[in-house]
Short mmCIF file of C-alpha atoms and ligand atoms in Angstrom, two decimals:
data_model
loop_
_atom_site.label_atom_id
_atom_site.label_comp_id
_atom_site.label_asym_id
_atom_site.label_seq_id
_atom_site.Cartn_x
_atom_site.Cartn_y
_atom_site.Cartn_z
CA MET A 151 316.37 166.97 155.40
CA LEU A 152 318.98 166.08 158.02
CA ALA A 153 322.42 164.81 157.23
CA ILE A 154 324.23 162.69 159.83
CA VAL A 155 327.99 162.80 159.51
CA GLY A 156 330.93 161.48 161.54
CA GLU A 157 333.90 159.18 161.30
CA SER A 158 333.55 155.47 160.86
CA GLY A 159 332.46 153.92 164.17
CA ALA A 160 330.98 157.24 165.46
CA GLY A 161 327.59 155.58 165.79
CA LYS A 162 325.67 156.90 162.73
CA SER A 163 324.17 153.52 161.74
CA SER A 164 323.45 152.77 165.46
CA LEU A 165 321.52 156.07 165.70
CA LEU A 166 319.36 155.21 162.68
CA HIS A 167 318.80 151.65 163.90
CA ILE A 168 317.64 152.90 167.34
CA LEU A 169 315.44 155.61 165.93
CA GLY A 170 313.96 153.20 163.49
CA THR A 171 313.32 150.56 166.17
CA LEU A 172 315.67 148.02 164.55
CA ASP A 173 317.80 148.14 167.70
CA ARG A 174 317.34 149.28 171.25
CA ALA A 175 319.45 151.73 173.25
CA SER A 176 320.99 150.29 176.41
CA ALA A 177 320.10 153.46 178.30
CA GLY A 178 318.17 156.67 177.89
CA ASP A 179 314.95 157.56 176.09
CA VAL A 180 314.64 157.87 172.39
CA TYR A 181 311.76 159.64 170.70
CA CYS A 182 310.90 159.38 167.03
CA ALA A 183 307.87 161.37 165.86
CA GLN A 184 307.08 162.07 169.57
CA ILE A 185 306.86 158.36 170.28
CA PRO A 186 309.21 156.89 172.90
CA VAL A 187 310.33 154.14 170.52
CA GLY A 188 312.60 152.39 173.00
CA LYS A 189 309.58 151.65 175.20
CA LEU A 190 307.52 150.02 172.50
CA ALA A 191 306.91 146.26 172.70
CA ASP A 192 308.30 144.27 169.79
CA ASP A 193 305.09 144.07 167.78
CA ALA A 194 304.21 147.74 168.46
CA ALA A 195 307.74 148.63 167.29
CA ALA A 196 307.34 146.65 164.10
CA GLU A 197 304.01 148.31 163.43
CA PHE A 198 305.43 151.74 164.05
CA ARG A 199 308.43 150.98 161.83
CA ASN A 200 306.27 149.63 159.00
CA ARG A 201 303.83 152.54 159.14
CA GLU A 202 306.15 155.49 159.63
CA ILE A 203 309.58 154.70 158.20
CA GLY A 204 311.12 153.83 154.91
CA PHE A 205 314.68 152.49 155.01
CA VAL A 206 317.46 152.56 152.36
CA TRP A 207 320.79 151.00 153.02
CA GLN A 208 324.21 151.29 151.41
CA SER A 209 323.75 147.83 149.99
CA HIS A 210 320.23 147.71 148.70
CA TYR A 211 319.04 144.27 150.15
CA LEU A 212 316.78 143.64 147.20
CA LEU A 213 315.83 140.04 146.37
CA PRO A 214 318.04 139.46 143.36
CA GLU A 215 315.88 136.70 141.72
CA PHE A 216 312.73 138.79 141.88
CA THR A 217 311.92 141.54 139.41
CA ALA A 218 312.20 145.25 140.29
CA GLN A 219 308.40 145.42 140.39
CA GLU A 220 308.10 142.38 142.67
CA ASN A 221 310.68 143.84 145.06
CA VAL A 222 308.75 147.08 145.35
CA ALA A 223 305.42 145.29 145.70
CA MET A 224 306.73 143.11 148.54
CA PRO A 225 306.04 145.46 151.51
CA LEU A 226 302.52 145.96 150.24
CA LEU A 227 301.91 142.24 149.91
CA MET A 228 303.19 141.77 153.45
CA ARG A 229 300.52 144.30 154.56
CA GLY A 230 297.86 142.15 152.98
CA GLU A 231 297.24 144.24 149.78
CA SER A 232 296.10 142.32 146.75
CA GLN A 233 298.61 141.24 144.10
CA ARG A 234 296.96 143.47 141.55
CA GLN A 235 296.91 146.60 143.71
CA ALA A 236 300.49 146.00 144.98
CA GLY A 237 301.74 145.50 141.41
CA GLU A 238 300.09 148.69 140.21
CA LYS A 239 301.45 150.76 143.06
CA ALA A 240 304.92 149.24 142.52
CA ALA A 241 304.81 150.14 138.83
CA GLU A 242 303.79 153.71 139.66
CA TRP A 243 306.72 153.99 142.07
CA LEU A 244 309.20 152.61 139.59
CA ARG A 245 308.01 155.27 137.14
CA GLU A 246 308.51 157.87 139.89
CA VAL A 247 312.15 156.86 140.29
CA GLY A 248 312.80 156.73 136.59
CA LEU A 249 312.78 152.97 136.07
CA ASP A 250 309.60 152.41 134.08
CA ASP A 251 311.52 150.44 131.46
CA ARG A 252 313.24 148.20 133.98
CA LYS A 253 310.32 147.00 136.08
CA HIS A 254 310.33 143.44 134.69
CA HIS A 255 314.09 143.04 135.01
CA ARG A 256 315.41 140.93 137.83
CA ALA A 257 316.94 143.11 140.61
CA GLY A 258 320.23 141.21 140.43
CA GLU A 259 320.68 142.25 136.80
CA LEU A 260 320.26 145.98 137.44
CA SER A 261 323.19 148.35 137.88
CA GLY A 262 324.06 149.69 141.31
CA GLY A 263 322.37 153.02 140.69
CA GLU A 264 319.27 151.34 139.32
CA GLN A 265 319.16 149.03 142.34
CA GLN A 266 319.29 152.09 144.68
CA ARG A 267 316.33 153.56 142.72
CA VAL A 268 314.41 150.32 143.26
CA ALA A 269 315.34 150.49 146.97
CA LEU A 270 314.01 154.01 147.19
CA ALA A 271 310.74 153.01 145.53
CA ARG A 272 310.44 150.05 147.92
CA ALA A 273 311.13 152.30 150.92
CA LEU A 274 308.47 154.80 149.93
CA VAL A 275 305.76 152.62 148.35
CA THR A 276 304.00 152.25 151.73
CA GLY A 277 303.74 156.01 152.18
CA PRO A 278 306.03 156.55 155.23
CA LYS A 279 306.54 160.01 156.68
CA VAL A 280 310.25 159.43 157.47
CA LEU A 281 312.93 158.30 155.10
CA MET A 282 316.09 156.93 156.77
CA ALA A 283 319.00 156.27 154.42
CA ASP A 284 322.33 154.86 155.58
CA GLU A 285 325.01 155.83 153.07
CA PRO A 286 322.61 155.49 150.14
CA THR A 287 325.30 156.60 147.69
CA GLY A 288 328.28 154.85 149.35
CA ASP A 289 328.73 152.10 146.78
CA LEU A 290 328.22 154.37 143.69
CA ASP A 291 330.55 156.30 141.38
CA ASN A 292 330.44 160.11 141.72
CA ARG A 293 328.13 160.71 138.80
CA THR A 294 325.64 158.06 139.83
CA ALA A 295 325.84 159.15 143.49
CA GLU A 296 324.94 162.68 142.40
CA LEU A 297 321.86 161.44 140.47
CA ILE A 298 320.71 159.36 143.44
CA PHE A 299 321.20 162.20 145.83
CA GLU A 300 319.20 164.53 143.55
CA LEU A 301 316.42 161.89 143.42
CA VAL A 302 316.37 161.75 147.22
CA GLN A 303 316.12 165.57 147.38
CA ARG A 304 313.22 165.56 144.89
CA LEU A 305 311.33 162.73 146.70
CA HIS A 306 311.92 164.46 150.02
CA ARG A 307 310.31 167.64 148.68
CA ASP A 308 307.49 166.11 146.60
CA TYR A 309 306.34 163.77 149.37
CA ARG A 310 306.98 166.16 152.22
CA LEU A 311 309.18 163.65 153.98
CA THR A 312 311.35 163.99 157.00
CA SER A 313 314.63 162.55 155.68
CA LEU A 314 317.65 161.38 157.72
CA ILE A 315 320.63 160.74 155.50
CA VAL A 316 323.84 159.19 156.81
CA THR A 317 326.66 160.22 154.50
CA HIS A 318 330.40 160.42 154.29
CA ASN A 319 329.99 162.83 151.38
CA LEU A 320 330.25 166.33 152.86
CA ASP A 321 329.13 167.94 149.59
CA PHE A 322 325.82 166.16 149.99
CA ALA A 323 325.62 166.98 153.64
CA ARG A 324 326.12 170.69 152.85
CA ARG A 325 323.08 170.50 150.63
CA CYS A 326 320.84 169.30 153.51
CA ASP A 327 318.82 171.63 155.64
CA ARG A 328 320.49 170.54 158.85
CA VAL A 329 323.57 168.57 159.83
CA LEU A 330 324.24 166.41 162.86
CA ARG A 331 327.83 165.55 163.61
CA LEU A 332 328.69 162.61 165.73
CA HIS A 333 332.13 162.78 167.29
CA LYS A 334 333.62 161.21 170.39
CA ASP A 335 330.32 160.28 172.05
CA GLN A 336 328.91 163.76 171.33
CA VAL A 337 326.18 164.75 168.98
CA ASN A 338 326.46 168.31 167.70
CA GLU A 339 324.40 170.27 165.26
CA VAL A 340 326.59 172.20 162.82
CA THR A 341 325.60 174.47 160.03
CA PRO A 342 325.79 173.00 156.56
CA GLU A 343 327.91 175.91 155.39
CA SER A 344 330.61 175.16 158.03
CA LEU A 345 331.40 171.76 156.50
CA ALA A 346 334.50 171.44 154.41
CA THR A 347 334.10 169.97 150.99
CA GLY A 348 335.08 166.39 150.22
CA ARG A 349 334.66 163.23 152.20
CA MET A 350 334.82 162.49 155.87
CA GLY A 351 335.45 159.35 157.85
N1 ATP B 412 324.09 146.47 168.50
C1 ATP B 412 325.26 146.89 168.97
N2 ATP B 412 325.63 146.74 170.21
C2 ATP B 412 326.75 147.22 170.72
N3 ATP B 412 327.62 147.93 169.96
C3 ATP B 412 327.36 148.16 168.69
C4 ATP B 412 326.15 147.65 168.09
N4 ATP B 412 326.13 148.04 166.81
C5 ATP B 412 327.26 148.74 166.61
N5 ATP B 412 327.99 148.79 167.72
C6 ATP B 412 329.25 149.49 167.91
O1 ATP B 412 328.98 150.86 167.99
C7 ATP B 412 329.98 151.67 167.37
C8 ATP B 412 329.30 152.51 166.28
O2 ATP B 412 329.03 151.68 165.14
P1 ATP B 412 328.19 152.20 163.93
O3 ATP B 412 328.03 151.08 162.98
O4 ATP B 412 326.92 152.88 164.40
O5 ATP B 412 329.14 153.30 163.36
P2 ATP B 412 329.02 154.23 162.00
O6 ATP B 412 329.14 155.63 162.38
O7 ATP B 412 327.78 153.82 161.28
O8 ATP B 412 330.31 153.75 161.15
P3 ATP B 412 330.50 153.61 159.59
O9 ATP B 412 330.70 154.98 159.02
O10 ATP B 412 331.70 152.72 159.44
O11 ATP B 412 329.26 152.91 159.00
C9 ATP B 412 330.98 150.65 166.80
O12 ATP B 412 332.01 150.64 167.74
C10 ATP B 412 330.23 149.34 166.77
O13 ATP B 412 331.12 148.26 166.90
MG1 MG B 413 327.40 152.89 159.44
#
C-alpha cells in the first residue's frame, strides 16, 4: 500500500492518470505491472485499464439517478455480463463495503461516506489487481474519512491488492507500507515514520 503525497500541483493526480492510462506522459517510459503503458494503443490501454485497475476519485462520479446496486453493476454490464449476474455481484460487493441496506437507494441520496463506499465497490467489482485512489477521503469529515481509510486498508489486505493512495492526510500516509513524496519535479521515497502528523499541501 503506497501513499503518494505532495503539495497541490506537485503532480499526484497526473502520476495516477499516467499510470492508469487515462493520460499520456509527454516524455519518458512509464511501466505499470511491467507493461509500458505509455506505448499501448488506445484500445489496448482501455483493455489494460479495465482489466487491471480500479479507480476511486475524491468526488465519487456515481450516476446519481441510478441505485447503488446499478452503479456497482455498471462496469460488469459494460463487459457484457448478464443483468442477473452483474446485479448479484454488485449486491455482494455492497455487502462487502457495509451497504447491504442501501443497495436500492439512489446514489444521489446517499451520504458522502456512503457514496465513497459505493465507489470502492464499483472500483473493485471487476476484480482488478491495482486500486488507485485520488484523495478518496478528501471531501469527508474526520470520522468518516477514518472509516473509509480503514475500509481501504481492509480491502487492500483481503483482496491482496496493490493500492496507490493519493492523500493530503499525513496520518493516513504514515499508516501505508511505503510513501512517495512529489516535490519540485522530484519523486522521493520517504519512510512513513518520517512524516509529520497532520495535513500537507
Ligand atoms: N494533462 C495535462 N497536461 C499538462 N499539464 C497538466 C495536465 N494535467 C495537469 N497538469 C498540470 O500539472 C501540474 C500537476 O497537476 P496535478 O493535478 O497532477 O497536481 P496534484 O498534485 O494532483 O494537485 P492537487 O493536490 O491540487 O490535486 C499542474 O500544474 C497542472 O496544471
Ligand atoms: Mg490532484
